[in-house]
């Protein structure tokens, strides 16, 4: 009987999907083409995406939103009329993938220069193929053998569509691609759309912006050679003023590319809303010889009717189940210790071993040694590029230290910054031509370093070889892969003087970066990797297909982190968001906070400790030990559950609160933070979300107290409707509570 019911549960789960509210719904996914109406229709997880071939043979967008009746689309799309002579039909018709030509004045998806000087490109439907949940539509220019495959791959559980494009030159001459999008997304005309996006800078990442979409174009981009701290390749568009965290329609997208990128959001002359995204066309060119092909990155897009909170939960589940290297079942992130803020570059065998002993005492599972261990690295002026173990700091190599870390029950991780070189290094003295540069021009240094041109085969091989060797010769479970500057003078002289060839660096560099990561993972499948770029400068869904976690910011002030972490979760799951507890006062703001506050701030993501444990007293160790043990009981829920941002810390809010609910709804965790009590007002009553209304949940404090009247056990509907009062007063206060299905608590006792 028991086995039968387990089997039934497995079957139900296999045929089910995560809905935007985190609930489980039946899967229904299909891709259909109606030959009569010439309409393509993708239905999945309660969402319909439709487009078709119009009378001009163009691929025209029709609909994207909640699922519509099976037989509702009875007529194929008709191209829009133009607006007088100035905005012809070609520019006012919402096209799935428009070439620049024939009077297109909105953002093109593709712009090409042919060798005869022709730059007119008009793409028409040629053929298509459907395989399961994948659709490819092939477009061809009206007169030349220039083909574009427009790809759609729908995820059955979330309705998120992965779109990308490949351009194939089947002409007999070379051509140059000047602009190429992964996809164009169209929303029906309107003036009531609002855009959310993320902005920032070093130590100030992921600030959420919210603005009305007005006529014209908003550009989100990086021209820096990598993802960048300044904008993140993610957007969300809400319709109407009433939408909020839990209600309203939201269309969202994320571009999977770790190089220079661009997303444009446009309201055109007939109030169509178009979103284009792909390689940044700034300083871009990619020449294709006959027979060659260029593939764009993937641009994911999704829809939620459950507000921006529903949109992020969909993305989180999608990332965990489809994107991450360990998807669909990523291992929970271990609790790490990182040496950076404690020792800076002054790492050595005895110092690291002493820290490791203390880290083990509080329950850390992975000990990570940061910068300073290699070459002649004493500070940031020298050593990058020389990846041998510094013999003064580690006279016996790494083995005794790693053995010690293992004997303490932890695994060992190591910091590397493979793509960079200090001019003061043996590598640079030997290979000055290996960096990005324009001959005869200055090589601008940032943090005293230059960028190795990973697009070069010899550089790629060097980087792969030293990393492979490091991982083969040492028992290393984890790499923190850092990247601490942006590009300048992005020349690639070795490919010749043609700037069109040299500009391929924007694509080839990132392809090689992905190639190295992929090969390393294949050869060392147990090794996990963190993407770090001076904090959160390289966080995107491209790097996240090859790395297990990211470092969101060098800013470890626990109060600033609340806002950075909140912004981060609009686009990325807390399951990849590493958050360290560091020393107080914090180096960023000189702000003093309790160890308890620091822990609770970091426990909302993947918990780590980066404090100098050599300066801790017995009480600190006790607090850390208790909270790390508590974290281990809730981490599955925090990292892989459904996140509800109950009270936002954005906009200088006095309070904030988050709640995570496990997928089976048996556990929930609430974190509440008070910046400073004002006028004696109480902390607002908190109403939970996402619980099972009829389940009885028992509440237990992880840290802090509830109001006296709070019941120990109450139904999900009580916690969600009546809510609870957390007893927070004072400055920089925090509390956390665990809610557990009372029947599960009983049966496990
Ligand atoms: C920047 C990173 O974000 C820090 O955590 C640290 O690893 C330093 N680099 C080391 O140079």
XYZ file of C-alpha atoms and ligand atoms in Angstrom:
760
model
C 0.000 0.000 0.000
C 2.767 2.350 1.014
C 4.868 1.533 -2.080
C 1.823 2.094 -4.260
C 1.206 5.548 -2.860
C 4.857 6.520 -3.265
C 4.732 5.364 -6.888
C 1.589 7.406 -7.399
C 3.263 10.459 -5.914
C 6.239 10.049 -8.264
C 3.886 9.768 -11.236
C 2.007 12.866 -10.191
C 5.248 14.768 -9.791
C 6.533 13.639 -13.177
C 3.409 14.943 -14.842
C 3.284 18.192 -12.993
C 4.619 21.685 -13.138
C 5.493 24.457 -10.723
C 2.985 27.269 -11.093
C 3.847 30.875 -10.444
C 2.552 30.605 -6.910
C 4.852 27.676 -6.252
C 1.929 25.212 -6.385
C 2.052 22.095 -8.518
C -0.134 21.996 -11.662
C -0.531 19.473 -14.453
C 1.852 19.733 -17.348
C 0.345 20.461 -20.728
C 2.869 21.436 -23.291
C 2.621 21.442 -27.031
C 3.947 23.154 -30.099
C 1.593 23.197 -33.052
C 1.589 24.611 -36.553
C -1.704 25.109 -38.341
C -0.957 24.847 -42.058
C -4.159 26.649 -42.993
C -3.817 29.718 -40.815
C -0.007 29.444 -40.796
C 0.027 29.972 -37.069
C 2.611 28.545 -34.693
C 1.333 28.077 -31.210
C 3.264 27.123 -28.084
C 1.206 26.119 -25.045
C 2.853 25.217 -21.769
C 2.155 25.610 -18.059
C -0.952 27.718 -18.658
C 0.763 30.064 -21.100
C 0.224 30.568 -24.821
C 2.792 32.060 -27.180
C 1.620 32.480 -30.767
C 2.965 33.902 -33.996
C 2.343 33.255 -37.652
C 3.264 33.859 -41.247
C 1.423 36.837 -42.728
C 0.515 37.593 -46.357
C 3.925 39.208 -46.875
C 5.538 35.975 -45.705
C 6.898 37.701 -42.627
C 6.976 36.090 -39.201
C 4.536 38.165 -37.197
C 3.945 38.033 -33.438
C 0.358 37.388 -32.364
C 0.045 36.727 -28.658
C 1.961 36.044 -25.427
C 0.111 35.594 -22.161
C -2.251 33.319 -20.232
C -3.453 30.302 -22.163
C -6.263 30.925 -24.624
C -8.798 28.424 -25.989
C -7.453 25.747 -28.299
C -9.470 26.956 -31.286
C -9.317 30.662 -30.636
C -6.819 31.629 -33.302
C -8.827 31.086 -36.440
C -7.201 33.567 -38.770
C -3.574 34.118 -39.570
C -1.868 37.395 -38.713
C -2.406 40.443 -40.902
C 0.384 42.982 -41.180
C -0.368 46.329 -39.552
C -1.182 49.260 -41.727
C 1.535 51.854 -41.753
C 1.167 55.366 -40.362
C 1.305 57.767 -43.292
C 4.440 57.739 -45.401
C 6.737 58.034 -42.412
C 6.078 54.749 -40.657
C 5.358 52.095 -43.252
C 3.759 48.741 -42.498
C 7.142 47.009 -42.214
C 8.054 49.116 -39.195
C 4.659 49.064 -37.459
C 4.064 45.315 -37.768
C 5.343 43.404 -34.729
C 7.814 40.955 -36.253
C 9.325 37.950 -34.511
C 12.732 38.522 -36.032
C 13.193 41.544 -38.291
C 16.093 42.219 -40.612
C 17.156 45.827 -41.085
C 15.842 46.804 -44.479
C 12.685 47.852 -46.322
C 12.117 50.858 -44.077
C 12.454 49.366 -40.608
C 12.936 52.168 -38.094
C 12.560 50.236 -34.852
C 15.345 48.037 -33.458
C 16.219 45.309 -35.950
C 17.026 41.821 -34.771
C 19.647 41.478 -37.494
C 21.725 43.943 -39.483
C 24.137 42.789 -42.160
C 26.582 44.358 -44.623
C 27.165 42.438 -47.835
C 30.434 42.893 -49.747
C 28.748 44.677 -52.660
C 27.660 47.475 -50.350
C 24.097 46.205 -50.010
C 22.759 46.448 -46.467
C 19.107 45.658 -47.135
C 17.819 42.559 -45.369
C 14.223 41.382 -45.532
C 13.570 38.044 -43.878
C 10.734 35.774 -44.918
C 9.460 32.408 -43.791
C 11.171 29.507 -45.569
C 10.463 26.345 -43.547
C 10.168 25.003 -40.022
C 10.634 21.901 -37.905
C 9.068 20.807 -34.634
C 10.667 18.243 -32.352
C 8.959 17.729 -29.019
C 9.176 20.998 -27.151
C 11.533 22.581 -29.701
C 10.611 24.601 -32.762
C 12.929 26.043 -35.381
C 11.648 28.433 -38.012
C 13.993 29.115 -40.900
C 13.889 32.553 -42.513
C 15.579 33.582 -45.733
C 16.361 36.958 -47.229
C 14.118 37.844 -50.183
C 16.957 37.635 -52.711
C 20.093 36.193 -51.083
C 20.934 32.890 -49.533
C 21.223 34.350 -46.115
C 19.343 32.099 -43.702
C 18.331 32.605 -40.109
C 17.159 29.798 -37.858
C 14.939 31.191 -35.147
C 14.813 28.708 -32.256
C 12.174 28.201 -29.558
C 12.534 25.702 -26.731
C 9.738 25.723 -24.198
C 10.042 24.471 -20.641
C 6.950 22.462 -19.808
C 7.000 23.190 -16.104
C 7.252 26.975 -16.212
C 6.262 27.986 -19.746
C 9.590 29.810 -20.018
C 10.762 29.873 -23.631
C 14.439 29.789 -24.548
C 14.861 31.725 -27.770
C 17.992 32.090 -29.865
C 18.977 32.557 -33.488
C 21.657 31.297 -35.859
C 22.683 33.129 -39.002
C 24.040 31.008 -41.830
C 25.824 32.456 -44.823
C 24.948 30.294 -47.840
C 25.907 32.977 -50.337
C 29.200 32.698 -52.195
C 30.753 35.728 -50.572
C 31.689 36.808 -47.084
C 29.424 39.171 -45.176
C 29.552 41.075 -41.912
C 26.959 40.845 -39.159
C 26.738 44.226 -37.468
C 23.909 43.535 -35.053
C 22.296 40.279 -34.004
C 19.640 39.682 -31.392
C 18.861 36.369 -29.792
C 15.183 37.263 -29.964
C 12.628 40.006 -30.234
C 9.677 39.796 -27.872
C 6.531 41.774 -28.674
C 3.747 42.816 -26.305
C 0.412 44.096 -27.508
C 0.154 47.870 -27.922
C -0.455 49.887 -24.788
C 0.642 52.857 -22.741
C 0.202 51.252 -19.343
C 3.364 49.149 -19.181
C 6.033 49.508 -16.499
C 9.606 48.304 -16.697
C 11.702 46.873 -13.888
C 15.428 46.421 -14.260
C 18.557 46.224 -12.146
C 21.328 48.793 -11.948
C 24.409 49.141 -9.790
C 28.120 49.526 -9.482
C 30.926 47.788 -7.653
C 29.820 47.194 -4.022
C 26.361 48.505 -4.879
C 24.795 45.921 -7.169
C 21.196 45.053 -7.997
C 19.287 48.220 -7.253
C 15.764 47.731 -8.511
C 14.458 50.373 -10.914
C 10.816 50.799 -11.822
C 9.597 53.170 -14.511
C 6.790 53.699 -16.929
C 7.487 52.671 -20.506
C 7.136 55.842 -22.540
C 7.568 56.353 -26.304
C 11.182 55.756 -27.286
C 13.769 53.251 -26.211
C 15.359 52.283 -22.913
C 18.751 50.600 -23.241
C 20.122 48.144 -20.714
C 23.633 47.081 -21.595
C 27.235 46.303 -20.927
C 30.000 47.487 -23.273
C 32.633 46.180 -20.901
C 33.432 42.738 -22.333
C 31.632 41.056 -19.449
C 28.195 41.146 -17.849
C 28.981 44.149 -15.643
C 27.786 45.517 -12.313
C 25.981 48.449 -13.913
C 23.017 46.672 -15.512
C 22.072 43.043 -15.217
C 20.739 41.259 -18.338
C 17.259 40.841 -16.918
C 14.012 42.778 -17.324
C 10.407 42.521 -16.196
C 7.446 44.369 -17.649
C 4.212 44.777 -15.749
C 0.910 45.913 -17.155
C -1.205 48.462 -15.294
C -0.635 50.468 -12.148
C -2.241 47.860 -9.901
C 0.399 45.161 -10.345
C 2.530 44.404 -7.329
C 4.489 41.617 -5.703
C 1.563 39.175 -5.841
C -0.914 40.382 -8.444
C -0.909 41.392 -12.058
C 0.585 40.430 -15.375
C 4.353 40.298 -15.757
C 6.482 39.444 -18.780
C 10.111 38.886 -17.975
C 13.324 37.855 -19.654
C 16.964 37.091 -18.988
C 19.800 36.965 -21.466
C 22.299 34.145 -21.067
C 25.498 35.931 -22.068
C 28.560 36.897 -20.046
C 30.122 39.281 -22.557
C 29.041 42.700 -23.826
C 25.263 42.525 -24.161
C 22.292 44.748 -24.796
C 18.564 44.622 -24.119
C 16.373 47.358 -25.579
C 12.822 48.068 -24.479
C 10.928 50.144 -26.956
C 7.511 51.716 -27.335
C 7.164 52.492 -31.025
C 4.990 54.895 -33.020
C 1.936 52.652 -32.798
C 2.614 51.826 -29.136
C 3.833 48.314 -29.787
C 6.197 47.208 -27.043
C 9.294 45.400 -28.319
C 12.144 43.930 -26.376
C 15.295 42.976 -28.260
C 18.309 41.330 -26.692
C 21.604 39.852 -27.781
C 25.254 40.754 -28.349
C 25.840 44.452 -27.824
C 26.034 46.021 -31.312
C 28.398 48.705 -29.988
C 31.836 48.153 -31.582
C 30.473 44.828 -32.853
C 31.156 43.049 -36.128
C 31.280 39.391 -36.987
C 32.370 38.339 -40.432
C 30.982 35.133 -41.893
C 32.617 33.372 -44.801
C 30.455 31.280 -47.148
C 29.143 28.285 -45.228
C 29.860 29.805 -41.796
C 27.367 30.362 -39.047
C 27.004 32.563 -35.968
C 24.839 31.543 -33.052
C 23.375 34.079 -30.693
C 23.144 33.560 -26.975
C 19.873 32.352 -25.486
C 17.274 34.897 -24.371
C 14.776 33.352 -21.938
C 11.291 34.809 -21.653
C 8.386 34.018 -19.386
C 5.006 35.219 -18.221
C 3.308 35.277 -14.836
C -0.120 36.468 -13.819
C 0.908 36.441 -10.157
C 2.855 39.671 -9.984
C 6.570 40.222 -9.913
C 6.858 37.755 -7.019
C 5.278 35.051 -9.174
C 7.652 35.945 -12.007
C 10.719 35.557 -9.809
C 9.512 32.279 -8.365
C 9.077 30.924 -11.889
C 12.580 32.030 -12.811
C 14.040 30.592 -9.614
C 12.464 27.203 -10.251
C 13.555 27.325 -13.862
C 17.147 28.125 -12.913
C 17.265 25.333 -10.371
C 15.600 22.764 -12.594
C 16.932 23.703 -16.049
C 19.852 26.107 -16.016
C 22.356 25.251 -13.300
C 24.999 22.625 -14.062
C 23.527 20.339 -11.420
C 19.917 20.859 -12.578
C 17.364 19.410 -12.051
C 18.552 18.545 -8.553
C 21.332 20.842 -7.462
C 23.039 19.833 -4.237
C 22.315 22.321 -1.461
C 25.174 24.780 -1.140
C 27.547 23.961 1.706
C 28.285 26.463 4.466
C 31.623 27.970 3.482
C 34.398 29.870 5.166
C 36.369 32.349 3.020
C 39.666 33.888 4.093
C 39.569 37.147 2.103
C 38.323 39.684 4.623
C 40.276 38.020 7.424
C 43.738 37.822 5.863
C 43.615 39.650 2.529
C 46.761 38.613 0.585
C 48.633 37.449 3.705
C 47.712 33.784 3.419
C 50.097 31.041 4.590
C 49.955 27.468 5.779
C 49.826 28.062 9.534
C 47.434 31.002 9.332
C 44.974 29.150 7.100
C 45.148 26.018 9.219
C 44.377 28.030 12.353
C 41.353 29.589 10.645
C 40.257 26.196 9.356
C 40.257 24.736 12.889
C 37.996 27.521 14.079
C 35.744 27.313 11.038
C 35.242 23.601 11.613
C 34.210 24.248 15.225
C 31.211 26.314 14.149
C 29.989 23.845 11.528
C 31.543 25.148 8.304
C 31.568 22.516 5.552
C 33.906 24.050 2.975
C 37.078 26.041 3.669
C 38.031 28.419 0.864
C 41.414 30.112 0.615
C 41.125 33.370 -1.306
C 43.661 35.558 -3.132
C 47.373 35.627 -2.259
C 48.597 31.998 -2.505
C 50.414 32.019 -5.878
C 53.414 33.479 -7.690
C 54.910 36.595 -6.111
C 51.532 37.780 -4.859
C 51.892 40.089 -1.844
C 49.294 42.617 -2.898
C 47.425 43.386 -6.102
C 50.544 44.645 -7.939
C 52.103 41.319 -8.858
C 51.676 37.654 -9.508
C 48.481 37.263 -11.538
C 49.248 34.823 -14.308
C 51.886 32.859 -12.360
C 49.781 30.021 -11.015
C 52.356 28.133 -8.984
C 52.077 27.763 -5.215
C 54.150 30.450 -3.474
C 56.990 28.521 -1.776
C 57.510 31.044 1.030
C 53.888 30.938 2.089
C 53.413 27.210 1.495
C 56.847 25.584 1.850
C 55.252 22.132 1.801
C 52.858 22.820 -1.044
C 49.118 22.600 -0.465
C 48.969 18.973 0.647
C 49.440 19.372 4.426
C 46.909 22.198 4.549
C 44.323 20.389 2.433
C 44.817 17.210 4.490
C 44.263 19.245 7.620
C 41.075 20.775 6.201
C 39.831 17.300 5.321
C 40.714 15.949 8.754
C 38.494 18.683 10.176
C 35.561 17.354 8.142
C 35.525 20.100 5.493
C 36.379 20.125 1.828
C 38.769 22.635 0.322
C 38.206 25.457 -2.149
C 40.614 27.829 -3.859
C 40.451 31.319 -5.387
C 41.701 31.879 -8.940
C 41.537 34.735 -11.416
C 42.456 32.926 -14.630
C 41.705 35.597 -17.229
C 44.028 38.274 -15.852
C 47.700 39.101 -15.688
C 49.749 41.629 -13.740
C 52.437 43.300 -15.869
C 54.681 42.355 -12.962
C 54.516 38.619 -13.611
C 56.621 36.013 -15.371
C 53.707 35.302 -17.692
C 53.493 38.865 -18.937
C 57.268 39.184 -19.274
C 57.185 36.075 -21.462
C 53.989 36.819 -23.398
C 53.276 40.554 -23.539
C 51.269 39.900 -26.707
C 48.745 37.730 -24.871
C 46.678 40.637 -23.550
C 43.920 42.607 -25.267
C 45.682 45.568 -26.864
C 45.937 47.937 -29.779
C 49.545 47.993 -31.002
C 51.304 51.264 -30.313
C 48.674 52.378 -27.818
C 48.779 52.452 -24.023
C 47.533 49.376 -22.180
C 45.287 50.816 -19.490
C 45.621 49.015 -16.199
C 42.854 48.575 -13.650
C 43.773 47.145 -10.271
C 47.264 46.909 -11.789
C 46.172 44.189 -14.174
C 45.479 43.555 -17.852
C 42.993 41.217 -19.499
C 44.386 38.128 -21.193
C 42.845 37.642 -24.611
C 41.064 34.373 -24.023
C 39.919 34.387 -27.660
C 43.482 33.333 -28.583
C 43.938 29.588 -28.781
C 47.311 29.681 -26.971
C 45.851 31.696 -24.082
C 42.834 29.432 -23.854
C 45.127 26.391 -23.757
C 47.362 27.959 -21.103
C 44.405 28.782 -18.864
C 42.814 25.360 -19.257
C 46.127 23.607 -18.647
C 47.042 25.363 -15.424
C 43.544 24.910 -13.993
C 43.415 21.262 -14.995
C 46.817 20.721 -13.406
C 45.807 22.489 -10.218
C 42.690 20.340 -9.936
C 44.513 17.132 -10.878
C 47.389 17.606 -8.442
C 45.398 18.839 -5.459
C 42.237 17.644 -3.798
C 40.225 20.760 -4.558
C 36.427 20.629 -4.356
C 35.667 24.200 -5.353
C 37.043 27.118 -7.350
C 36.111 30.707 -6.720
C 36.648 32.095 -10.233
C 37.250 35.834 -9.979
C 37.476 38.546 -12.665
C 38.443 41.965 -11.412
C 38.322 44.504 -14.183
C 36.579 45.402 -17.443
C 38.061 45.621 -20.904
C 39.908 48.526 -22.416
C 41.691 48.683 -25.795
C 39.955 45.465 -26.928
C 42.270 44.747 -29.855
C 43.283 41.311 -31.122
C 46.258 42.101 -33.367
C 47.153 38.458 -34.035
C 44.187 38.018 -36.401
C 45.393 40.821 -38.652
C 44.542 44.418 -39.266
C 40.903 43.906 -40.263
C 38.759 45.415 -37.543
C 35.891 43.093 -38.531
C 38.072 40.096 -37.678
C 39.401 41.690 -34.481
C 35.893 42.477 -33.263
C 35.142 38.764 -33.168
C 36.874 38.958 -29.788
C 33.524 39.872 -28.197
C 32.136 36.466 -29.113
C 35.240 34.260 -29.273
C 36.484 35.277 -25.812
C 33.238 34.271 -24.104
C 32.911 31.096 -26.148
C 36.373 30.082 -24.961
C 35.542 31.007 -21.380
C 32.471 28.764 -21.558
C 34.556 26.112 -23.310
C 37.168 26.045 -20.538
C 34.535 25.881 -17.815
C 32.711 23.097 -19.657
C 35.856 21.053 -20.201
C 36.987 21.459 -16.617
C 33.594 20.367 -15.343
C 33.630 17.334 -17.608
C 37.108 16.285 -16.494
C 36.569 17.121 -12.804
C 32.855 16.480 -12.305
C 32.964 16.811 -8.522
C 34.444 20.296 -8.585
C 32.014 23.132 -7.984
C 32.648 26.676 -9.209
C 31.629 30.151 -8.083
C 31.410 33.053 -10.496
C 32.770 36.227 -8.942
C 33.721 39.485 -10.585
C 34.697 41.994 -7.943
C 31.395 40.947 -6.402
C 28.442 40.680 -8.775
C 30.011 41.755 -12.056
C 29.410 38.452 -13.807
C 25.990 37.157 -12.832
C 23.856 35.977 -15.742
C 22.177 32.832 -17.004
C 25.095 32.081 -19.344
C 27.695 31.755 -16.614
C 25.129 30.006 -14.422
C 24.904 27.083 -16.830
C 28.539 26.392 -15.906
C 28.901 27.613 -12.325
C 27.105 26.559 -9.175
C 26.886 29.832 -7.299
C 27.767 33.510 -7.562
C 29.185 36.167 -5.298
C 26.606 38.972 -5.494
C 28.702 41.805 -4.074
C 31.928 42.722 -2.330
C 29.704 44.769 -0.072
C 29.270 42.580 3.008
C 27.550 45.194 5.156
C 24.566 43.135 6.337
C 22.146 46.044 6.056
C 23.228 47.074 2.533
C 23.110 43.411 1.662
C 19.380 43.269 2.399
C 18.761 45.565 -0.548
C 21.352 43.971 -2.807
C 19.975 40.518 -2.030
C 16.410 41.680 -2.563
C 17.334 43.077 -6.004
C 19.279 39.917 -6.826
C 16.258 37.697 -6.180
C 14.159 39.434 -8.833
C 16.283 37.619 -11.367
C 18.192 34.865 -9.574
C 17.439 32.152 -7.061
C 18.696 32.534 -3.471
C 20.078 29.039 -4.092
C 23.087 30.566 -5.880
C 23.413 33.718 -3.776
C 26.453 33.441 -1.538
C 26.316 35.644 1.566
C 29.101 35.834 4.139
C 28.967 36.904 7.740
C 31.916 39.278 8.185
C 33.331 41.525 10.890
C 31.727 44.533 12.496
C 32.051 47.462 12.054
C 31.882 46.629 8.379
C 34.586 48.050 6.096
C 32.054 49.503 3.623
C 29.991 51.806 5.840
C 31.720 51.476 9.187
C 28.333 50.224 10.427
C 28.168 48.213 13.615
C 25.741 45.315 13.785
C 25.308 42.327 16.075
C 26.568 38.930 14.992
C 22.973 37.743 15.149
C 21.871 40.423 12.658
C 24.761 39.572 10.335
C 23.888 35.894 10.404
C 20.194 36.405 9.729
C 20.965 38.695 6.796
C 23.263 36.051 5.273
C 21.011 33.090 6.061
C 18.578 34.296 3.369
C 20.956 32.932 0.757
C 23.791 30.440 0.645
C 25.443 31.016 4.003
C 29.147 31.648 4.402
C 31.453 33.131 6.989
C 34.178 35.584 6.061
C 35.020 37.072 9.445
C 38.419 36.954 11.096
C 37.781 34.059 13.446
C 41.099 34.718 15.195
C 39.508 37.738 16.843
C 36.284 36.052 17.952
C 35.410 35.383 21.600
C 33.622 32.324 23.045
C 30.179 33.974 22.783
C 30.704 34.621 19.055
C 31.605 30.980 18.460
C 28.515 29.880 20.386
C 26.208 32.194 18.382
C 27.760 31.093 15.098
C 27.527 27.412 15.975
C 23.864 27.679 16.953
C 22.861 29.667 13.889
C 24.815 27.515 11.434
C 23.131 24.423 12.895
C 19.753 26.160 12.524
C 20.609 27.145 8.956
C 21.327 23.554 7.994
C 17.758 22.675 8.986
C 16.238 25.342 6.754
C 18.713 25.659 3.890
C 16.826 23.396 1.503
C 13.792 25.665 1.939
C 15.809 28.880 1.620
C 17.858 27.707 -1.348
C 15.338 25.660 -3.306
C 11.933 26.732 -2.006
C 9.563 29.488 -3.102
C 10.602 32.978 -2.067
C 8.050 35.597 -1.011
C 9.412 39.124 -0.606
C 6.964 40.187 2.091
C 8.283 43.659 2.884
C 10.786 45.230 0.537
C 13.964 46.849 1.859
C 14.137 49.051 -1.268
C 13.593 52.798 -1.148
C 14.979 53.350 2.354
C 12.338 51.173 4.020
C 12.524 50.965 7.790
C 11.613 47.278 7.752
C 11.962 44.287 5.537
C 10.891 40.659 5.599
C 11.273 37.589 3.412
C 9.643 34.195 3.595
C 10.711 30.957 1.945
C 8.364 27.980 1.626
C 9.588 24.485 0.835
C 8.216 22.968 -2.368
C 6.207 20.400 -0.379
C 4.923 23.258 1.840
C 5.910 21.424 4.973
C 8.338 24.101 6.086
C 8.502 27.865 5.873
C 11.063 30.318 7.175
C 10.491 33.958 7.987
C 13.241 36.575 8.304
C 12.387 40.057 9.605
C 14.691 43.084 9.855
C 14.218 46.439 11.531
C 16.505 49.296 10.613
C 15.492 51.665 13.413
C 12.347 52.034 15.491
C 10.579 55.306 14.821
C 8.062 57.055 17.098
C 7.523 53.834 18.979
C 5.492 52.247 16.173
C 5.372 48.457 16.263
C 6.787 46.314 13.472
C 3.976 45.766 10.946
C 1.895 42.611 11.318
C 3.396 40.035 8.955
C 1.090 37.843 6.894
C 2.735 34.786 5.435
C 2.195 33.551 1.890
C 2.250 30.273 0.034
C 1.362 27.949 2.928
C -1.166 25.170 2.720
C -4.283 26.793 4.331
C -5.467 23.623 6.053
C -2.107 22.389 7.344
C -1.354 23.045 11.017
C 2.038 24.727 11.293
C 4.067 24.930 14.461
C 6.205 28.063 14.812
C 9.615 27.977 16.493
C 12.034 30.868 16.821
C 15.418 30.565 15.135
C 16.301 33.879 16.672
C 14.061 36.456 18.354
C 10.634 36.392 19.930
C 7.043 36.664 18.810
C 4.343 38.644 20.570
C 3.104 36.807 23.690
C -0.350 36.053 22.242
C 1.074 34.223 19.214
C -0.181 30.630 19.104
C 2.456 27.905 18.965
C 0.425 26.015 16.363
C -2.086 27.402 13.880
C -3.391 26.671 10.431
C -1.774 27.945 7.268
C -4.808 30.156 6.771
C -4.259 31.721 10.206
C -0.630 32.560 9.468
C -1.559 33.871 6.026
C -4.699 35.838 6.973
C -4.314 36.844 10.606
C -0.538 36.909 10.457
C 1.873 37.413 13.322
C 3.587 40.117 15.226
C 7.360 39.981 15.536
C 8.698 41.704 18.569
C 11.360 43.927 17.055
C 12.313 47.255 18.588
C 15.508 49.320 18.501
C 18.143 49.721 15.783
C 19.460 47.068 13.409
C 17.356 44.277 14.872
C 16.538 40.971 13.217
C 14.572 37.844 13.932
C 13.804 34.573 12.167
C 11.164 31.877 12.639
C 10.570 28.427 11.333
C 7.087 27.058 10.545
C 6.690 23.322 10.224
C 3.815 21.052 9.368
C 2.891 19.897 12.841
C 1.936 16.399 11.729
C 5.353 15.972 10.087
C 7.071 17.276 13.245
C 5.104 14.717 15.307
C 5.646 11.750 13.043
C 9.383 12.344 12.874
C 9.601 12.456 16.696
C 37.322 40.421 -5.499
C 36.366 39.468 -4.844
O 35.060 39.891 -5.027
C 36.740 39.335 -3.379
O 35.815 38.511 -2.716
C 38.140 38.762 -3.285
O 38.162 37.459 -3.793
C 39.115 39.661 -4.036
N 38.676 39.909 -5.377
C 40.478 39.040 -4.073
O 41.360 39.751 -4.820
